[in-house]
């Protein structure tokens, strides 16, 4: 049964406990890889310290989420159909400077942020993202990637920096993957998987689940193939519409119920971590956006409640991360999180007109 926490410290405790469970699961998946296992064991200790740092800030009236989602670049080497980043944002300003990127990472450590999720665009198009994790071994860097830029040099850095966890994006088998990402992408992705497995690198996959590919990507044969190839973290993400029209991609209620059953069966069968979104959010108290559990930084430095809702009232070019996390817009959304029901996809997307009004009129929030 889902646990429904109250606000403040009770919720923080539940969220911190959930993160510790995740790392313990990750430690169990790494038993065949001693160096990765040692890293995860150290990480458990670092996570306790980070949680204490966040609790100390909370006592000072400053709420800090454990997770920072950072779209470090808008550039990409693919042009995938339905790319939410291009659909939502299109052409825009230049990516933030390396100097600002480094400053934000330093501030995140000071605040006790545990996870930094790197996205884009394609984050591997910005080489600095492979160097920064070496400076912050206490932070986990989950890196969403199409994997096509993984070569010997990238593998060496991933081997040296075990806190980089590549998450390879897949739509299913070759037909569905190539249909969305381009001809030949599936075959190149398989080569990347082989390289990661041969190097013994802990890696995962991000599976966007639609009404059309549901049976394929949640089938035990598909999951077992990935597991046998070395995948130890499965992100099962329900498709979220980011424009009017493709609602027929959204899961129906029967599929949603079945997915939870399959997630639980996979957790029992495989020595791997299975994270289902937004369902796992609902089980620890609902939508985690707007800094309640995570916050998003765009490639231009805008601090946004969620990657799927590109509205902001503050930019890191002229504001420290600590202050940005307490912006009027984010605070208003957090104070009204009970109105954000996780009924499928992104809860904020359902309330996007309200969120946009907060960004357009920050003085009224």
PDB file of N, CA, C and O in Angstrom, residues 139-201:
ATOM      1  N   UNK A 139      28.407  12.130  -5.226  1.00  0.00           N
ATOM      2  CA  UNK A 139      27.162  12.348  -5.955  1.00  0.00           C
ATOM      3  C   UNK A 139      27.043  11.318  -7.073  1.00  0.00           C
ATOM      4  O   UNK A 139      28.002  11.041  -7.782  1.00  0.00           O
ATOM      5  N   UNK A 140      25.847  10.743  -7.234  1.00  0.00           N
ATOM      6  CA  UNK A 140      25.576   9.831  -8.335  1.00  0.00           C
ATOM      7  C   UNK A 140      25.130  10.633  -9.549  1.00  0.00           C
ATOM      8  O   UNK A 140      24.271  11.522  -9.439  1.00  0.00           O
ATOM      9  N   UNK A 141      25.712  10.333 -10.703  1.00  0.00           N
ATOM     10  CA  UNK A 141      25.372  11.010 -11.949  1.00  0.00           C
ATOM     11  C   UNK A 141      24.705  10.011 -12.888  1.00  0.00           C
ATOM     12  O   UNK A 141      25.383   9.244 -13.578  1.00  0.00           O
ATOM     13  N   UNK A 142      23.372   9.994 -12.876  1.00  0.00           N
ATOM     14  CA  UNK A 142      22.621   9.159 -13.808  1.00  0.00           C
ATOM     15  C   UNK A 142      22.541   9.897 -15.132  1.00  0.00           C
ATOM     16  O   UNK A 142      22.027  11.023 -15.191  1.00  0.00           O
ATOM     17  N   UNK A 143      23.044   9.263 -16.191  1.00  0.00           N
ATOM     18  CA  UNK A 143      23.235   9.960 -17.454  1.00  0.00           C
ATOM     19  C   UNK A 143      22.381   9.330 -18.547  1.00  0.00           C
ATOM     20  O   UNK A 143      22.676   8.225 -19.019  1.00  0.00           O
ATOM     21  N   UNK A 144      21.310  10.034 -18.941  1.00  0.00           N
ATOM     22  CA  UNK A 144      20.451   9.555 -20.023  1.00  0.00           C
ATOM     23  C   UNK A 144      21.170   9.785 -21.346  1.00  0.00           C
ATOM     24  O   UNK A 144      21.556  10.919 -21.661  1.00  0.00           O
ATOM     25  N   UNK A 145      21.327   8.734 -22.136  1.00  0.00           N
ATOM     26  CA  UNK A 145      22.096   8.850 -23.367  1.00  0.00           C
ATOM     27  C   UNK A 145      21.545   7.923 -24.442  1.00  0.00           C
ATOM     28  O   UNK A 145      21.019   6.842 -24.130  1.00  0.00           O
ATOM     29  N   UNK A 146      21.684   8.339 -25.699  1.00  0.00           N
ATOM     30  CA  UNK A 146      21.336   7.427 -26.791  1.00  0.00           C
ATOM     31  C   UNK A 146      22.471   6.451 -27.064  1.00  0.00           C
ATOM     32  O   UNK A 146      22.327   5.541 -27.886  1.00  0.00           O
ATOM     33  N   UNK A 147      23.608   6.654 -26.389  1.00  0.00           N
ATOM     34  CA  UNK A 147      24.770   5.735 -26.351  1.00  0.00           C
ATOM     35  C   UNK A 147      25.650   5.772 -27.588  1.00  0.00           C
ATOM     36  O   UNK A 147      26.711   5.137 -27.600  1.00  0.00           O
ATOM     37  N   UNK A 148      25.275   6.499 -28.633  1.00  0.00           N
ATOM     38  CA  UNK A 148      26.027   6.425 -29.881  1.00  0.00           C
ATOM     39  C   UNK A 148      27.401   7.076 -29.790  1.00  0.00           C
ATOM     40  O   UNK A 148      28.268   6.829 -30.641  1.00  0.00           O
ATOM     41  N   UNK A 149      27.623   7.905 -28.771  1.00  0.00           N
ATOM     42  CA  UNK A 149      28.924   8.562 -28.610  1.00  0.00           C
ATOM     43  C   UNK A 149      29.844   7.807 -27.650  1.00  0.00           C
ATOM     44  O   UNK A 149      30.942   8.279 -27.345  1.00  0.00           O
ATOM     45  N   UNK A 150      29.415   6.646 -27.185  1.00  0.00           N
ATOM     46  CA  UNK A 150      30.264   5.846 -26.298  1.00  0.00           C
ATOM     47  C   UNK A 150      31.367   5.191 -27.131  1.00  0.00           C
ATOM     48  O   UNK A 150      31.107   4.409 -28.044  1.00  0.00           O
ATOM     49  N   UNK A 151      32.608   5.553 -26.820  1.00  0.00           N
ATOM     50  CA  UNK A 151      33.770   4.959 -27.490  1.00  0.00           C
ATOM     51  C   UNK A 151      34.800   4.583 -26.425  1.00  0.00           C
ATOM     52  O   UNK A 151      34.501   4.624 -25.223  1.00  0.00           O
ATOM     53  N   UNK A 152      35.998   4.210 -26.835  1.00  0.00           N
ATOM     54  CA  UNK A 152      37.008   3.758 -25.873  1.00  0.00           C
ATOM     55  C   UNK A 152      37.340   4.844 -24.856  1.00  0.00           C
ATOM     56  O   UNK A 152      37.533   4.560 -23.670  1.00  0.00           O
ATOM     57  N   UNK A 153      37.422   6.109 -25.305  1.00  0.00           N
ATOM     58  CA  UNK A 153      37.728   7.192 -24.382  1.00  0.00           C
ATOM     59  C   UNK A 153      36.634   7.399 -23.355  1.00  0.00           C
ATOM     60  O   UNK A 153      36.916   7.603 -22.161  1.00  0.00           O
ATOM     61  N   UNK A 154      35.388   7.343 -23.793  1.00  0.00           N
ATOM     62  CA  UNK A 154      34.265   7.478 -22.869  1.00  0.00           C
ATOM     63  C   UNK A 154      34.249   6.313 -21.886  1.00  0.00           C
ATOM     64  O   UNK A 154      34.027   6.491 -20.683  1.00  0.00           O
ATOM     65  N   UNK A 155      34.507   5.107 -22.373  1.00  0.00           N
ATOM     66  CA  UNK A 155      34.521   3.935 -21.505  1.00  0.00           C
ATOM     67  C   UNK A 155      35.588   4.055 -20.425  1.00  0.00           C
ATOM     68  O   UNK A 155      35.360   3.680 -19.265  1.00  0.00           O
ATOM     69  N   UNK A 156      36.764   4.582 -20.788  1.00  0.00           N
ATOM     70  CA  UNK A 156      37.837   4.744 -19.789  1.00  0.00           C
ATOM     71  C   UNK A 156      37.384   5.667 -18.664  1.00  0.00           C
ATOM     72  O   UNK A 156      37.636   5.395 -17.485  1.00  0.00           O
ATOM     73  N   UNK A 157      36.723   6.758 -19.023  1.00  0.00           N
ATOM     74  CA  UNK A 157      36.270   7.695 -17.999  1.00  0.00           C
ATOM     75  C   UNK A 157      35.172   7.075 -17.141  1.00  0.00           C
ATOM     76  O   UNK A 157      35.141   7.262 -15.916  1.00  0.00           O
ATOM     77  N   UNK A 158      34.261   6.337 -17.744  1.00  0.00           N
ATOM     78  CA  UNK A 158      33.213   5.675 -16.976  1.00  0.00           C
ATOM     79  C   UNK A 158      33.800   4.624 -16.041  1.00  0.00           C
ATOM     80  O   UNK A 158      33.313   4.413 -14.926  1.00  0.00           O
ATOM     81  N   UNK A 159      34.854   3.965 -16.485  1.00  0.00           N
ATOM     82  CA  UNK A 159      35.519   2.980 -15.642  1.00  0.00           C
ATOM     83  C   UNK A 159      36.183   3.637 -14.448  1.00  0.00           C
ATOM     84  O   UNK A 159      36.168   3.100 -13.335  1.00  0.00           O
ATOM     85  N   UNK A 160      36.765   4.803 -14.656  1.00  0.00           N
ATOM     86  CA  UNK A 160      37.448   5.528 -13.580  1.00  0.00           C
ATOM     87  C   UNK A 160      36.467   6.189 -12.624  1.00  0.00           C
ATOM     88  O   UNK A 160      36.783   6.398 -11.448  1.00  0.00           O
ATOM     89  N   UNK A 161      35.283   6.543 -13.123  1.00  0.00           N
ATOM     90  CA  UNK A 161      34.290   7.282 -12.330  1.00  0.00           C
ATOM     91  C   UNK A 161      33.040   6.439 -12.192  1.00  0.00           C
ATOM     92  O   UNK A 161      32.103   6.545 -12.979  1.00  0.00           O
ATOM     93  N   UNK A 162      33.044   5.568 -11.188  1.00  0.00           N
ATOM     94  CA  UNK A 162      31.935   4.630 -11.036  1.00  0.00           C
ATOM     95  C   UNK A 162      30.636   5.307 -10.628  1.00  0.00           C
ATOM     96  O   UNK A 162      29.588   4.665 -10.565  1.00  0.00           O
ATOM     97  N   UNK A 163      30.697   6.597 -10.317  1.00  0.00           N
ATOM     98  CA  UNK A 163      29.458   7.318  -9.994  1.00  0.00           C
ATOM     99  C   UNK A 163      28.738   7.820 -11.233  1.00  0.00           C
ATOM    100  O   UNK A 163      27.707   8.475 -11.130  1.00  0.00           O
ATOM    101  N   UNK A 164      29.266   7.512 -12.435  1.00  0.00           N
ATOM    102  CA  UNK A 164      28.531   7.755 -13.667  1.00  0.00           C
ATOM    103  C   UNK A 164      27.749   6.491 -14.000  1.00  0.00           C
ATOM    104  O   UNK A 164      28.330   5.431 -14.207  1.00  0.00           O
ATOM    105  N   UNK A 165      26.429   6.593 -14.047  1.00  0.00           N
ATOM    106  CA  UNK A 165      25.578   5.464 -14.405  1.00  0.00           C
ATOM    107  C   UNK A 165      24.891   5.787 -15.729  1.00  0.00           C
ATOM    108  O   UNK A 165      23.942   6.587 -15.766  1.00  0.00           O
ATOM    109  N   UNK A 166      25.370   5.227 -16.852  1.00  0.00           N
ATOM    110  CA  UNK A 166      24.704   5.507 -18.129  1.00  0.00           C
ATOM    111  C   UNK A 166      23.348   4.809 -18.202  1.00  0.00           C
ATOM    112  O   UNK A 166      23.217   3.637 -17.839  1.00  0.00           O
ATOM    113  N   UNK A 167      22.340   5.557 -18.652  1.00  0.00           N
ATOM    114  CA  UNK A 167      20.993   5.014 -18.861  1.00  0.00           C
ATOM    115  C   UNK A 167      20.681   5.114 -20.353  1.00  0.00           C
ATOM    116  O   UNK A 167      20.479   6.205 -20.879  1.00  0.00           O
ATOM    117  N   UNK A 168      20.669   3.978 -21.019  1.00  0.00           N
ATOM    118  CA  UNK A 168      20.504   3.930 -22.465  1.00  0.00           C
ATOM    119  C   UNK A 168      19.020   3.938 -22.833  1.00  0.00           C
ATOM    120  O   UNK A 168      18.229   3.171 -22.281  1.00  0.00           O
ATOM    121  N   UNK A 169      18.663   4.812 -23.752  1.00  0.00           N
ATOM    122  CA  UNK A 169      17.260   4.965 -24.143  1.00  0.00           C
ATOM    123  C   UNK A 169      16.897   3.961 -25.231  1.00  0.00           C
ATOM    124  O   UNK A 169      17.583   3.838 -26.247  1.00  0.00           O
ATOM    125  N   UNK A 170      15.799   3.242 -24.987  1.00  0.00           N
ATOM    126  CA  UNK A 170      15.307   2.229 -25.920  1.00  0.00           C
ATOM    127  C   UNK A 170      13.799   2.368 -26.088  1.00  0.00           C
ATOM    128  O   UNK A 170      13.097   2.757 -25.160  1.00  0.00           O
ATOM    129  N   UNK A 171      13.306   1.986 -27.262  1.00  0.00           N
ATOM    130  CA  UNK A 171      11.862   1.927 -27.495  1.00  0.00           C
ATOM    131  C   UNK A 171      11.371   0.493 -27.605  1.00  0.00           C
ATOM    132  O   UNK A 171      10.173   0.261 -27.737  1.00  0.00           O
ATOM    133  N   UNK A 172      12.296  -0.466 -27.586  1.00  0.00           N
ATOM    134  CA  UNK A 172      11.931  -1.867 -27.784  1.00  0.00           C
ATOM    135  C   UNK A 172      12.982  -2.532 -28.645  1.00  0.00           C
ATOM    136  O   UNK A 172      14.175  -2.238 -28.531  1.00  0.00           O
ATOM    137  N   UNK A 173      12.555  -3.398 -29.523  1.00  0.00           N
ATOM    138  CA  UNK A 173      13.469  -4.063 -30.439  1.00  0.00           C
ATOM    139  C   UNK A 173      13.789  -3.141 -31.614  1.00  0.00           C
ATOM    140  O   UNK A 173      13.485  -1.942 -31.589  1.00  0.00           O
ATOM    141  N   UNK A 174      14.399  -3.710 -32.658  1.00  0.00           N
ATOM    142  CA  UNK A 174      14.930  -2.899 -33.748  1.00  0.00           C
ATOM    143  C   UNK A 174      13.860  -2.077 -34.467  1.00  0.00           C
ATOM    144  O   UNK A 174      14.065  -0.877 -34.734  1.00  0.00           O
ATOM    145  N   UNK A 175      12.725  -2.668 -34.766  1.00  0.00           N
ATOM    146  CA  UNK A 175      11.703  -1.958 -35.547  1.00  0.00           C
ATOM    147  C   UNK A 175      11.257  -0.683 -34.852  1.00  0.00           C
ATOM    148  O   UNK A 175      11.247   0.406 -35.451  1.00  0.00           O
ATOM    149  N   UNK A 176      10.888  -0.798 -33.570  1.00  0.00           N
ATOM    150  CA  UNK A 176      10.384   0.376 -32.854  1.00  0.00           C
ATOM    151  C   UNK A 176      11.479   1.397 -32.587  1.00  0.00           C
ATOM    152  O   UNK A 176      11.256   2.610 -32.682  1.00  0.00           O
ATOM    153  N   UNK A 177      12.686   0.920 -32.225  1.00  0.00           N
ATOM    154  CA  UNK A 177      13.781   1.845 -31.933  1.00  0.00           C
ATOM    155  C   UNK A 177      14.198   2.625 -33.173  1.00  0.00           C
ATOM    156  O   UNK A 177      14.346   3.850 -33.146  1.00  0.00           O
ATOM    157  N   UNK A 178      14.387   1.917 -34.290  1.00  0.00           N
ATOM    158  CA  UNK A 178      14.797   2.594 -35.524  1.00  0.00           C
ATOM    159  C   UNK A 178      13.683   3.481 -36.074  1.00  0.00           C
ATOM    160  O   UNK A 178      13.962   4.521 -36.691  1.00  0.00           O
ATOM    161  N   UNK A 179      12.434   3.103 -35.851  1.00  0.00           N
ATOM    162  CA  UNK A 179      11.321   3.911 -36.329  1.00  0.00           C
ATOM    163  C   UNK A 179      11.340   5.284 -35.675  1.00  0.00           C
ATOM    164  O   UNK A 179      11.068   6.298 -36.327  1.00  0.00           O
ATOM    165  N   UNK A 180      11.684   5.331 -34.395  1.00  0.00           N
ATOM    166  CA  UNK A 180      11.681   6.611 -33.702  1.00  0.00           C
ATOM    167  C   UNK A 180      13.025   7.323 -33.793  1.00  0.00           C
ATOM    168  O   UNK A 180      13.076   8.542 -33.931  1.00  0.00           O
ATOM    169  N   UNK A 181      14.130   6.584 -33.730  1.00  0.00           N
ATOM    170  CA  UNK A 181      15.445   7.218 -33.589  1.00  0.00           C
ATOM    171  C   UNK A 181      16.240   7.289 -34.885  1.00  0.00           C
ATOM    172  O   UNK A 181      17.192   8.052 -34.976  1.00  0.00           O
ATOM    173  N   UNK A 182      15.882   6.478 -35.867  1.00  0.00           N
ATOM    174  CA  UNK A 182      16.610   6.501 -37.130  1.00  0.00           C
ATOM    175  C   UNK A 182      17.152   5.130 -37.493  1.00  0.00           C
ATOM    176  O   UNK A 182      17.500   4.332 -36.616  1.00  0.00           O
ATOM    177  N   UNK A 183      17.232   4.858 -38.786  1.00  0.00           N
ATOM    178  CA  UNK A 183      17.694   3.561 -39.256  1.00  0.00           C
ATOM    179  C   UNK A 183      19.115   3.273 -38.794  1.00  0.00           C
ATOM    180  O   UNK A 183      20.005   4.115 -38.905  1.00  0.00           O
ATOM    181  N   UNK A 184      19.323   2.085 -38.270  1.00  0.00           N
ATOM    182  CA  UNK A 184      20.649   1.657 -37.837  1.00  0.00           C
ATOM    183  C   UNK A 184      20.975   1.965 -36.386  1.00  0.00           C
ATOM    184  O   UNK A 184      21.995   1.492 -35.865  1.00  0.00           O
ATOM    185  N   UNK A 185      20.122   2.747 -35.712  1.00  0.00           N
ATOM    186  CA  UNK A 185      20.411   3.137 -34.335  1.00  0.00           C
ATOM    187  C   UNK A 185      20.400   1.922 -33.404  1.00  0.00           C
ATOM    188  O   UNK A 185      21.257   1.791 -32.524  1.00  0.00           O
ATOM    189  N   UNK A 186      19.453   1.020 -33.606  1.00  0.00           N
ATOM    190  CA  UNK A 186      19.357  -0.159 -32.725  1.00  0.00           C
ATOM    191  C   UNK A 186      20.642  -0.985 -32.786  1.00  0.00           C
ATOM    192  O   UNK A 186      21.167  -1.410 -31.749  1.00  0.00           O
ATOM    193  N   UNK A 187      21.164  -1.183 -33.974  1.00  0.00           N
ATOM    194  CA  UNK A 187      22.385  -1.971 -34.127  1.00  0.00           C
ATOM    195  C   UNK A 187      23.570  -1.278 -33.447  1.00  0.00           C
ATOM    196  O   UNK A 187      24.383  -1.928 -32.770  1.00  0.00           O
ATOM    197  N   UNK A 188      23.666   0.046 -33.603  1.00  0.00           N
ATOM    198  CA  UNK A 188      24.757   0.779 -32.947  1.00  0.00           C
ATOM    199  C   UNK A 188      24.596   0.740 -31.433  1.00  0.00           C
ATOM    200  O   UNK A 188      25.584   0.637 -30.689  1.00  0.00           O
ATOM    201  N   UNK A 189      23.363   0.789 -30.973  1.00  0.00           N
ATOM    202  CA  UNK A 189      23.107   0.731 -29.543  1.00  0.00           C
ATOM    203  C   UNK A 189      23.533  -0.622 -28.972  1.00  0.00           C
ATOM    204  O   UNK A 189      24.073  -0.698 -27.863  1.00  0.00           O
ATOM    205  N   UNK A 190      23.311  -1.685 -29.736  1.00  0.00           N
ATOM    206  CA  UNK A 190      23.733  -3.013 -29.279  1.00  0.00           C
ATOM    207  C   UNK A 190      25.253  -3.090 -29.134  1.00  0.00           C
ATOM    208  O   UNK A 190      25.771  -3.738 -28.225  1.00  0.00           O
ATOM    209  N   UNK A 191      25.966  -2.405 -30.014  1.00  0.00           N
ATOM    210  CA  UNK A 191      27.431  -2.366 -29.886  1.00  0.00           C
ATOM    211  C   UNK A 191      27.841  -1.651 -28.601  1.00  0.00           C
ATOM    212  O   UNK A 191      28.785  -2.062 -27.918  1.00  0.00           O
ATOM    213  N   UNK A 192      27.145  -0.584 -28.279  1.00  0.00           N
ATOM    214  CA  UNK A 192      27.436   0.128 -27.036  1.00  0.00           C
ATOM    215  C   UNK A 192      27.178  -0.764 -25.832  1.00  0.00           C
ATOM    216  O   UNK A 192      27.957  -0.771 -24.869  1.00  0.00           O
ATOM    217  N   UNK A 193      26.086  -1.520 -25.856  1.00  0.00           N
ATOM    218  CA  UNK A 193      25.775  -2.439 -24.765  1.00  0.00           C
ATOM    219  C   UNK A 193      26.880  -3.479 -24.604  1.00  0.00           C
ATOM    220  O   UNK A 193      27.313  -3.790 -23.484  1.00  0.00           O
ATOM    221  N   UNK A 194      27.376  -3.999 -25.721  1.00  0.00           N
ATOM    222  CA  UNK A 194      28.463  -4.984 -25.664  1.00  0.00           C
ATOM    223  C   UNK A 194      29.708  -4.382 -25.023  1.00  0.00           C
ATOM    224  O   UNK A 194      30.384  -5.034 -24.209  1.00  0.00           O
ATOM    225  N   UNK A 195      30.036  -3.145 -25.372  1.00  0.00           N
ATOM    226  CA  UNK A 195      31.216  -2.499 -24.799  1.00  0.00           C
ATOM    227  C   UNK A 195      31.061  -2.285 -23.294  1.00  0.00           C
ATOM    228  O   UNK A 195      31.996  -2.516 -22.522  1.00  0.00           O
ATOM    229  N   UNK A 196      29.880  -1.848 -22.869  1.00  0.00           N
ATOM    230  CA  UNK A 196      29.641  -1.637 -21.441  1.00  0.00           C
ATOM    231  C   UNK A 196      29.745  -2.951 -20.672  1.00  0.00           C
ATOM    232  O   UNK A 196      30.309  -2.999 -19.575  1.00  0.00           O
ATOM    233  N   UNK A 197      29.196  -4.013 -21.249  1.00  0.00           N
ATOM    234  CA  UNK A 197      29.245  -5.309 -20.582  1.00  0.00           C
ATOM    235  C   UNK A 197      30.680  -5.812 -20.479  1.00  0.00           C
ATOM    236  O   UNK A 197      31.109  -6.298 -19.422  1.00  0.00           O
ATOM    237  N   UNK A 198      31.439  -5.690 -21.549  1.00  0.00           N
ATOM    238  CA  UNK A 198      32.820  -6.165 -21.539  1.00  0.00           C
ATOM    239  C   UNK A 198      33.681  -5.409 -20.533  1.00  0.00           C
ATOM    240  O   UNK A 198      34.598  -5.988 -19.925  1.00  0.00           O
ATOM    241  N   UNK A 199      33.378  -4.135 -20.316  1.00  0.00           N
ATOM    242  CA  UNK A 199      34.141  -3.341 -19.362  1.00  0.00           C
ATOM    243  C   UNK A 199      33.639  -3.499 -17.928  1.00  0.00           C
ATOM    244  O   UNK A 199      34.246  -2.979 -16.994  1.00  0.00           O
ATOM    245  N   UNK A 200      32.521  -4.193 -17.750  1.00  0.00           N
ATOM    246  CA  UNK A 200      31.975  -4.389 -16.406  1.00  0.00           C
ATOM    247  C   UNK A 200      31.399  -3.123 -15.804  1.00  0.00           C
ATOM    248  O   UNK A 200      31.400  -2.959 -14.576  1.00  0.00           O
ATOM    249  N   UNK A 201      30.891  -2.225 -16.641  1.00  0.00           N
ATOM    250  CA  UNK A 201      30.333  -0.957 -16.166  1.00  0.00           C
ATOM    251  C   UNK A 201      28.869  -1.149 -15.789  1.00  0.00           C
ATOM    252  O   UNK A 201      28.094  -1.765 -16.532  1.00  0.00           O
TER     253      UNK A 201
END
